Amino acid sequence: MKTRAAVAFEAKKPLEIVELDLEGPKEGEVLVEIMATGICHTDAYTLDGLDSEGIFPSVLGHEGAGIVREVGPGVKSLKPDDHVIPLYTPECRECKSCLSGKTNLCTSIRSTQGQGLMPDGTSRMSYKGETVYHYMGCSTFSNFIVVPEIALAKIRTDAPFDKACYIGCGVTTGVGAVTNTAQVTVGSNVVVFGLGGIGLNVIQGARLVGADKIIGVDINDDKKEWGERFGMTHFVNPKKVDGDIVAHLVELTDGGADYSFDCTGNTEVMRQALECCHRGWGVSTVIGVAESGKEISTRPFQLVTGRVWKGTAFGGAKGRTDVPKIVDWYMNGKIEIDPMITHVLTLDEINKGFDLMHAGKSIRSVVVF
Ligand SMILES: NC(=O)c1ccc[n+]([C@@H]2O[C@H](COP(=O)([O-])OP(=O)(O)OC[C@H]3O[C@@H](n4cnc5c(N)ncnc54)[C@H](O)[C@@H]3O)[C@@H](O)[C@H]2O)c1
Ligand SMILES: [Zn+2]
Ligand SMILES: [Zn+2]
């Protein structure tokens, strides 16, 4: 069949809207009609050529929601008309990682996914006879996609696609980092670096679990109002702090943060996030994806004296199990999504979504098919 898609033919070039050839689902695979997709900073990072694993030509996008249209042989958990969110972190429930109960990093299709291929080692997409690669196992910038069954979370049918898609990455990553990875406790002081589409979800996650002080740090003053909208109690612009930002945050938290989060991808910021944590127990969680080749550093003394450095992918969420619950949280009003969707675009306007992100003018742009 044919599908309209925004294709990244090469790094640092705008996406091109073309009609691709799409093969139907094979064994264990599902054809999904994508109804809406968000544009996450990680897509921009790959398109900008900062990702050493970036493969071109490919269809980017990993924050989608849609409807099952056809299932391949052997698919048992899904049927046509089911509503789904594609998962870049699948959940097979059979691999060593899934069975450990200690991680959400399912390894069953990791190697082929990293190569932009389906589990059988081939791509379902092509353009004029040339292979077009999958991205993060999702490729939600295409109207129709083929995804392995284990990489689809079945969600309730009354959730609106143009909001639920954001749960496919940003919402789950931010809220899950708080609830699953850091396990922030009631009454804690929390510092969040970078108030974009991820950081604001960390803030609302901290509010959800009953944190006390929620301090947002961003170099863009416009983010103050945004942070406050979701529960931030204090705002700090590092450019406007006299002296050391870490010392300033330690003072503001009466000795250091109980929990901090990096949502910038900047390795200098990751260091600040660790070092502003409280001696003896402060936990810092890295969410931001750094440019390839970058390294983090600190004095070992920071860890010897009880600070903990952690990282999280997809908010530690086990996709097929946790994503439907987060959709419920949204539908029941426990978390907010609507105000974070600042721009709704057509597929033809998708490059505008990247421009808005780079200009710091959007929280989330969503493309509706
Ligand atoms: N670990 C995961 O599973 C996961 C999932 C999604 C996104 N990410 C990563 O999370 C990061 C944030 O994504 P996003 O969509 O929120 O991006 P975004 O561009 O919407 O937000 C980034 C924010 O950081 C701020 N910022 C930049 N430099 C700063 C600095 N030095 N100090 C303080 N603030 C600074 C910017 O002003 C902006 O508000 C990206 O690196 C993205 O790749 C990780
Ligand atoms: Zn993302
Ligand atoms: Zn697994």
Short mmCIF file of C-alpha atoms and ligand atoms in Angstrom, two decimals:
data_model
loop_
_atom_site.label_atom_id
_atom_site.label_comp_id
_atom_site.label_asym_id
_atom_site.label_seq_id
_atom_site.Cartn_x
_atom_site.Cartn_y
_atom_site.Cartn_z
CA MET A 1 0.00 0.00 0.00
CA LYS A 2 0.94 3.70 -0.11
CA THR A 3 1.35 6.04 2.84
CA ARG A 4 2.02 9.75 3.11
CA ALA A 5 5.05 10.41 5.28
CA ALA A 6 7.56 13.09 6.23
CA VAL A 7 10.92 11.60 5.26
CA ALA A 8 14.34 12.61 6.60
CA PHE A 9 16.42 12.00 3.48
CA GLU A 10 19.55 13.36 5.11
CA ALA A 11 20.72 15.07 8.29
CA LYS A 12 20.28 18.81 8.72
CA LYS A 13 17.75 19.05 5.84
CA PRO A 14 14.03 19.77 6.23
CA LEU A 15 11.72 16.74 6.09
CA GLU A 16 10.10 16.04 2.71
CA ILE A 17 6.48 14.98 2.44
CA VAL A 18 6.25 12.11 -0.04
CA GLU A 19 4.23 8.99 -0.72
CA LEU A 20 6.04 5.85 0.40
CA ASP A 21 5.42 2.22 -0.40
CA LEU A 22 4.51 0.29 2.74
CA GLU A 23 4.51 -3.49 2.97
CA GLY A 24 1.82 -5.11 5.11
CA PRO A 25 2.43 -6.65 8.54
CA LYS A 26 4.39 -9.92 8.71
CA GLU A 27 4.40 -12.48 11.54
CA GLY A 28 3.92 -10.74 14.91
CA GLU A 29 3.45 -7.33 13.30
CA VAL A 30 0.60 -4.85 13.16
CA LEU A 31 -0.46 -2.17 10.66
CA VAL A 32 -1.44 1.04 12.46
CA GLU A 33 -3.07 4.17 11.06
CA ILE A 34 -1.40 7.02 12.93
CA MET A 35 -3.98 9.70 13.80
CA ALA A 36 -1.65 12.16 15.54
CA THR A 37 2.02 12.51 16.45
CA GLY A 38 3.99 14.84 18.66
CA ILE A 39 7.39 16.27 17.73
CA CYS A 40 9.94 15.58 20.50
CA HIS A 41 13.38 17.10 20.94
CA THR A 42 14.87 13.64 20.30
CA ASP A 43 13.55 13.78 16.69
CA ALA A 44 15.29 17.13 16.25
CA TYR A 45 18.46 15.73 17.76
CA THR A 46 18.53 12.91 15.19
CA LEU A 47 17.59 15.20 12.30
CA ASP A 48 20.36 17.62 13.32
CA GLY A 49 22.87 14.77 12.92
CA LEU A 50 23.82 14.73 16.63
CA ASP A 51 22.88 11.08 17.08
CA SER A 52 25.71 8.70 16.17
CA GLU A 53 23.09 6.01 15.44
CA GLY A 54 21.02 8.23 13.13
CA ILE A 55 20.18 6.41 9.89
CA PHE A 56 18.96 8.06 6.67
CA PRO A 57 16.68 8.06 4.77
CA SER A 58 14.24 7.38 7.57
CA VAL A 59 10.83 8.34 8.87
CA LEU A 60 11.30 9.99 12.26
CA GLY A 61 8.66 10.40 14.97
CA HIS A 62 8.13 8.29 18.09
CA GLU A 63 5.24 10.00 19.88
CA GLY A 64 2.09 8.78 18.16
CA ALA A 65 -1.39 7.43 18.67
CA GLY A 66 -3.57 5.58 16.21
CA ILE A 67 -5.84 2.72 15.25
CA VAL A 68 -4.99 -0.89 14.39
CA ARG A 69 -6.01 -1.57 10.78
CA GLU A 70 -4.60 -5.06 10.17
CA VAL A 71 -2.75 -7.70 12.16
CA GLY A 72 -0.16 -10.14 10.85
CA PRO A 73 -0.08 -13.90 11.55
CA GLY A 74 0.35 -14.87 15.19
CA VAL A 75 -0.80 -11.55 16.67
CA LYS A 76 -2.98 -12.34 19.69
CA SER A 77 -3.26 -9.25 21.89
CA LEU A 78 -4.57 -6.81 19.28
CA LYS A 79 -7.30 -6.71 16.62
CA PRO A 80 -8.47 -4.18 14.00
CA ASP A 81 -10.06 -1.01 15.46
CA ASP A 82 -8.10 -1.20 18.73
CA HIS A 83 -6.61 2.15 19.72
CA VAL A 84 -2.87 2.05 20.37
CA ILE A 85 0.23 4.04 21.26
CA PRO A 86 3.48 2.80 19.60
CA LEU A 87 6.32 2.13 22.04
CA TYR A 88 9.96 2.88 21.33
CA THR A 89 10.66 0.85 24.46
CA PRO A 90 8.73 -2.38 23.82
CA GLU A 91 7.59 -4.84 26.46
CA CYS A 92 7.88 -8.48 25.34
CA ARG A 93 7.40 -9.91 28.86
CA GLU A 94 9.75 -12.77 27.92
CA CYS A 95 13.34 -11.47 27.67
CA LYS A 96 15.82 -11.43 30.54
CA SER A 97 15.24 -7.71 31.13
CA CYS A 98 11.44 -7.94 31.15
CA LEU A 99 11.51 -10.99 33.44
CA SER A 100 13.94 -9.31 35.87
CA GLY A 101 11.22 -6.90 36.97
CA LYS A 102 14.06 -4.42 37.52
CA THR A 103 14.00 -2.46 34.28
CA ASN A 104 11.78 -1.34 31.42
CA LEU A 105 14.60 -1.78 28.90
CA CYS A 106 13.24 -4.77 26.98
CA THR A 107 16.02 -6.20 24.85
CA SER A 108 14.03 -8.54 22.59
CA ILE A 109 14.22 -6.40 19.43
CA ARG A 110 16.89 -3.91 20.51
CA SER A 111 19.48 -4.71 17.83
CA THR A 112 17.20 -4.55 14.78
CA GLN A 113 15.39 -1.49 16.16
CA GLY A 114 18.73 0.29 16.48
CA GLN A 115 19.41 -0.48 12.80
CA GLY A 116 16.08 1.00 11.71
CA LEU A 117 14.67 -2.43 10.84
CA MET A 118 11.80 -4.69 11.84
CA PRO A 119 12.69 -7.77 13.96
CA ASP A 120 13.20 -9.92 10.82
CA GLY A 121 15.97 -7.57 9.70
CA THR A 122 14.09 -5.81 6.87
CA SER A 123 12.24 -2.52 6.47
CA ARG A 124 8.56 -2.26 5.50
CA MET A 125 9.06 1.16 3.90
CA SER A 126 10.56 2.17 0.57
CA TYR A 127 10.61 5.12 -1.82
CA LYS A 128 11.09 4.59 -5.55
CA GLY A 129 12.45 1.13 -4.80
CA GLU A 130 15.02 2.35 -2.23
CA THR A 131 14.82 1.30 1.43
CA VAL A 132 13.54 3.88 3.90
CA TYR A 133 14.41 3.03 7.52
CA HIS A 134 12.23 2.87 10.61
CA TYR A 135 13.10 5.12 13.57
CA MET A 136 13.01 4.09 17.22
CA GLY A 137 10.75 1.25 16.09
CA CYS A 138 7.93 3.76 15.56
CA SER A 139 8.23 6.22 12.58
CA THR A 140 5.08 8.08 13.56
CA PHE A 141 5.67 10.83 10.97
CA SER A 142 3.98 8.40 8.56
CA ASN A 143 0.20 8.09 8.26
CA PHE A 144 0.44 4.28 8.25
CA ILE A 145 3.18 2.28 9.97
CA VAL A 146 4.04 -1.34 10.70
CA VAL A 147 5.04 -2.05 14.31
CA PRO A 148 5.75 -5.28 16.23
CA GLU A 149 2.88 -6.34 18.49
CA ILE A 150 5.13 -6.09 21.56
CA ALA A 151 5.72 -2.41 20.80
CA LEU A 152 2.07 -1.34 20.99
CA ALA A 153 0.16 -0.31 24.10
CA LYS A 154 -3.59 -0.81 23.78
CA ILE A 155 -5.43 2.23 25.18
CA ARG A 156 -9.08 3.15 25.86
CA THR A 157 -11.05 4.29 22.84
CA ASP A 158 -12.38 7.54 24.35
CA ALA A 159 -8.93 9.14 24.69
CA PRO A 160 -8.41 11.87 22.04
CA PHE A 161 -5.54 10.99 19.69
CA ASP A 162 -4.20 14.55 19.48
CA LYS A 163 -3.55 14.51 23.26
CA ALA A 164 -2.88 10.80 23.89
CA CYS A 165 0.02 10.82 21.41
CA TYR A 166 2.05 12.91 23.85
CA ILE A 167 1.89 9.97 26.29
CA GLY A 168 3.96 8.04 23.73
CA CYS A 169 7.04 9.93 24.94
CA GLY A 170 7.01 13.31 26.72
CA VAL A 171 4.34 12.77 29.34
CA THR A 172 5.43 9.25 30.28
CA THR A 173 9.12 10.19 30.28
CA GLY A 174 8.64 13.17 32.59
CA VAL A 175 5.98 11.82 34.92
CA GLY A 176 7.54 8.33 34.96
CA ALA A 177 11.00 9.70 35.84
CA VAL A 178 9.40 11.06 39.01
CA THR A 179 7.17 8.11 39.92
CA ASN A 180 9.18 5.11 38.61
CA THR A 181 12.85 6.09 38.45
CA ALA A 182 13.47 8.62 41.23
CA GLN A 183 10.39 7.60 43.24
CA VAL A 184 9.99 11.10 44.64
CA THR A 185 8.30 11.09 48.04
CA VAL A 186 5.69 13.40 49.56
CA GLY A 187 7.15 16.64 50.96
CA SER A 188 10.42 16.47 48.96
CA ASN A 189 12.29 19.40 47.43
CA VAL A 190 12.74 18.93 43.69
CA VAL A 191 14.88 20.84 41.19
CA VAL A 192 14.08 20.50 37.47
CA PHE A 193 16.56 21.77 34.85
CA GLY A 194 15.03 22.58 31.44
CA LEU A 195 11.32 23.39 31.28
CA GLY A 196 10.46 22.05 27.85
CA GLY A 197 8.08 19.30 26.87
CA ILE A 198 9.85 16.88 29.22
CA GLY A 199 10.66 19.17 32.15
CA LEU A 200 7.08 20.42 32.51
CA ASN A 201 5.96 16.82 32.82
CA VAL A 202 8.56 16.25 35.55
CA ILE A 203 7.04 19.26 37.30
CA GLN A 204 3.51 17.94 37.05
CA GLY A 205 4.75 14.52 38.18
CA ALA A 206 6.33 16.14 41.25
CA ARG A 207 3.05 17.93 41.97
CA LEU A 208 1.15 14.66 41.54
CA VAL A 209 3.23 12.87 44.21
CA GLY A 210 3.01 15.80 46.63
CA ALA A 211 6.48 17.37 46.45
CA ASP A 212 6.96 20.48 48.58
CA LYS A 213 9.29 22.94 46.81
CA ILE A 214 9.40 22.44 43.03
CA ILE A 215 12.17 24.62 41.59
CA GLY A 216 12.40 25.08 37.83
CA VAL A 217 15.67 26.18 36.18
CA ASP A 218 15.70 27.50 32.61
CA ILE A 219 17.68 30.06 30.62
CA ASN A 220 14.45 31.18 28.90
CA ASP A 221 12.37 33.50 31.14
CA ASP A 222 9.20 32.66 29.21
CA LYS A 223 9.29 29.25 30.90
CA LYS A 224 8.51 30.76 34.33
CA GLU A 225 4.82 31.13 33.58
CA TRP A 226 4.78 27.66 32.02
CA GLY A 227 6.35 26.03 35.06
CA GLU A 228 3.95 27.76 37.44
CA ARG A 229 1.03 26.55 35.37
CA PHE A 230 1.93 22.92 36.31
CA GLY A 231 3.01 23.29 39.93
CA MET A 232 6.47 24.91 39.97
CA THR A 233 6.91 26.96 43.16
CA HIS A 234 10.20 28.78 42.35
CA PHE A 235 11.89 29.78 39.09
CA VAL A 236 15.62 30.34 38.58
CA ASN A 237 17.25 31.70 35.42
CA PRO A 238 20.95 30.76 35.71
CA LYS A 239 21.88 33.73 33.50
CA LYS A 240 20.47 36.06 36.13
CA VAL A 241 22.07 34.48 39.18
CA ASP A 242 25.12 36.29 40.58
CA GLY A 243 27.79 33.68 41.28
CA ASP A 244 27.46 29.93 41.32
CA ILE A 245 24.11 28.41 40.28
CA VAL A 246 24.75 25.28 42.38
CA ALA A 247 25.36 27.28 45.56
CA HIS A 248 22.22 29.31 44.84
CA LEU A 249 20.10 26.15 44.48
CA VAL A 250 21.59 24.56 47.60
CA GLU A 251 20.62 27.66 49.55
CA LEU A 252 17.14 27.75 48.07
CA THR A 253 16.57 24.11 49.11
CA ASP A 254 18.04 24.53 52.60
CA GLY A 255 21.06 22.28 52.03
CA GLY A 256 20.34 20.69 48.66
CA ALA A 257 17.63 19.05 46.59
CA ASP A 258 16.17 15.72 47.62
CA TYR A 259 15.69 15.02 43.92
CA SER A 260 16.91 16.76 40.76
CA PHE A 261 16.31 16.10 37.07
CA ASP A 262 18.20 17.09 33.93
CA CYS A 263 15.80 17.73 31.06
CA THR A 264 18.24 19.70 28.87
CA GLY A 265 20.69 17.12 27.45
CA ASN A 266 23.55 19.51 28.35
CA THR A 267 26.37 17.69 30.18
CA GLU A 268 27.37 20.81 32.17
CA VAL A 269 23.78 21.04 33.39
CA MET A 270 23.83 17.33 34.33
CA ARG A 271 26.77 18.07 36.61
CA GLN A 272 24.98 21.01 38.22
CA ALA A 273 21.92 18.83 38.73
CA LEU A 274 23.97 16.23 40.62
CA GLU A 275 25.90 18.75 42.67
CA CYS A 276 22.84 20.71 43.82
CA CYS A 277 21.55 17.52 45.50
CA HIS A 278 21.56 17.13 49.26
CA ARG A 279 24.62 15.53 50.83
CA GLY A 280 23.86 12.02 52.08
CA TRP A 281 20.74 11.24 50.06
CA GLY A 282 20.05 13.53 47.08
CA VAL A 283 19.18 11.64 43.88
CA SER A 284 19.80 13.17 40.45
CA THR A 285 18.17 11.66 37.37
CA VAL A 286 19.46 12.27 33.84
CA ILE A 287 16.65 12.42 31.28
CA GLY A 288 18.25 14.64 28.61
CA VAL A 289 20.00 12.97 25.69
CA ALA A 290 23.49 14.43 25.19
CA GLU A 291 25.19 14.90 21.84
CA SER A 292 27.15 11.82 20.81
CA GLY A 293 30.68 11.84 22.21
CA LYS A 294 29.86 14.03 25.23
CA GLU A 295 30.78 12.79 28.70
CA ILE A 296 29.66 13.69 32.19
CA SER A 297 32.02 14.39 35.04
CA THR A 298 32.05 15.30 38.70
CA ARG A 299 34.39 14.82 41.63
CA PRO A 300 33.96 11.29 43.07
CA PHE A 301 33.61 13.01 46.45
CA GLN A 302 30.08 14.01 45.35
CA LEU A 303 29.11 10.32 45.24
CA VAL A 304 31.20 9.28 48.25
CA THR A 305 29.19 11.76 50.26
CA GLY A 306 25.95 10.09 49.34
CA ARG A 307 24.60 11.74 46.21
CA VAL A 308 23.20 9.27 43.67
CA TRP A 309 23.38 9.65 39.88
CA LYS A 310 20.68 7.86 37.88
CA GLY A 311 19.30 7.88 34.36
CA THR A 312 15.98 6.99 32.81
CA ALA A 313 14.61 6.03 29.43
CA PHE A 314 10.89 6.41 28.77
CA GLY A 315 10.45 7.30 32.44
CA GLY A 316 11.17 3.73 33.50
CA ALA A 317 7.70 2.83 32.21
CA LYS A 318 6.86 -0.69 31.04
CA GLY A 319 4.94 0.40 27.99
CA ARG A 320 2.13 -2.12 27.53
CA THR A 321 1.45 -2.18 31.27
CA ASP A 322 1.97 1.45 32.32
CA VAL A 323 0.95 3.52 29.28
CA PRO A 324 -2.77 2.58 29.50
CA LYS A 325 -2.68 3.65 33.18
CA ILE A 326 -1.16 7.02 32.30
CA VAL A 327 -3.91 7.49 29.71
CA ASP A 328 -6.38 6.87 32.58
CA TRP A 329 -4.59 9.48 34.74
CA TYR A 330 -5.08 11.98 31.94
CA MET A 331 -8.72 11.04 31.32
CA ASN A 332 -9.44 11.23 35.09
CA GLY A 333 -7.83 14.66 35.41
CA LYS A 334 -4.84 13.57 37.54
CA ILE A 335 -2.42 14.97 34.97
CA GLU A 336 -2.82 17.67 32.32
CA ILE A 337 -1.91 17.53 28.67
CA ASP A 338 -4.13 19.98 26.77
CA PRO A 339 -2.34 23.24 27.72
CA MET A 340 1.06 21.76 26.74
CA ILE A 341 -0.08 21.19 23.15
CA THR A 342 0.74 24.68 21.96
CA HIS A 343 0.58 24.05 18.21
CA VAL A 344 -1.48 21.73 16.02
CA LEU A 345 -0.12 21.26 12.50
CA THR A 346 -0.84 19.31 9.33
CA LEU A 347 1.78 16.89 7.98
CA ASP A 348 2.67 19.47 5.31
CA GLU A 349 3.54 21.95 8.08
CA ILE A 350 5.73 19.54 10.07
CA ASN A 351 8.97 21.47 9.52
CA LYS A 352 7.34 24.45 11.21
CA GLY A 353 7.10 22.30 14.34
CA PHE A 354 10.89 21.90 14.37
CA ASP A 355 11.38 25.65 13.83
CA LEU A 356 9.05 26.46 16.73
CA MET A 357 10.97 24.05 18.99
CA HIS A 358 14.36 25.50 18.08
CA ALA A 359 13.03 29.03 18.66
CA GLY A 360 11.73 27.99 22.11
CA LYS A 361 8.21 29.02 21.08
CA SER A 362 6.40 25.72 21.55
CA ILE A 363 6.03 23.20 24.33
CA ARG A 364 4.62 20.50 22.07
CA SER A 365 3.63 20.70 18.45
CA VAL A 366 1.32 17.91 17.36
CA VAL A 367 0.75 16.85 13.77
CA VAL A 368 -2.77 15.61 13.04
CA PHE A 369 -3.22 13.40 9.98
N1 LIG B 1 15.41 9.79 28.46
C1 LIG B 1 14.35 9.76 27.67
O1 LIG B 1 13.65 8.76 27.58
C2 LIG B 1 13.98 10.97 26.87
C3 LIG B 1 12.74 11.04 26.24
C4 LIG B 1 12.39 12.20 25.53
C5 LIG B 1 13.28 13.25 25.45
N2 LIG B 1 14.51 13.16 26.04
C6 LIG B 1 15.46 14.28 26.01
O2 LIG B 1 15.05 15.23 27.00
C7 LIG B 1 15.56 16.52 26.66
C8 LIG B 1 14.45 17.56 26.73
O3 LIG B 1 13.49 17.32 25.70
P1 LIG B 1 12.32 18.40 25.44
O4 LIG B 1 11.44 17.83 24.38
O5 LIG B 1 11.73 18.81 26.74
O6 LIG B 1 13.20 19.62 24.83
P2 LIG B 1 12.82 21.18 24.77
O7 LIG B 1 13.70 21.78 23.74
O8 LIG B 1 11.34 21.33 24.66
O9 LIG B 1 13.24 21.76 26.21
C9 LIG B 1 14.55 21.97 26.65
C10 LIG B 1 14.54 23.13 27.66
O10 LIG B 1 15.84 23.25 28.25
C11 LIG B 1 16.17 24.61 28.36
N3 LIG B 1 17.64 24.75 28.46
C12 LIG B 1 18.54 24.63 27.47
N4 LIG B 1 19.78 24.80 27.95
C13 LIG B 1 19.68 25.04 29.27
C14 LIG B 1 20.60 25.31 30.32
N5 LIG B 1 21.91 25.38 30.07
N6 LIG B 1 20.13 25.48 31.58
C15 LIG B 1 18.80 25.43 31.82
N7 LIG B 1 17.86 25.19 30.86
C16 LIG B 1 18.29 25.00 29.62
C17 LIG B 1 15.57 25.25 27.12
O11 LIG B 1 15.38 26.66 27.27
C18 LIG B 1 14.22 24.49 27.02
O12 LIG B 1 13.20 25.14 27.76
C19 LIG B 1 16.18 16.35 25.27
O13 LIG B 1 17.59 16.16 25.45
C20 LIG B 1 15.54 15.10 24.75
O14 LIG B 1 16.34 14.47 23.76
C21 LIG B 1 14.87 12.05 26.75
ZN ZN B 2 10.74 11.73 22.76
ZN ZN B 3 11.43 -7.92 26.87
#
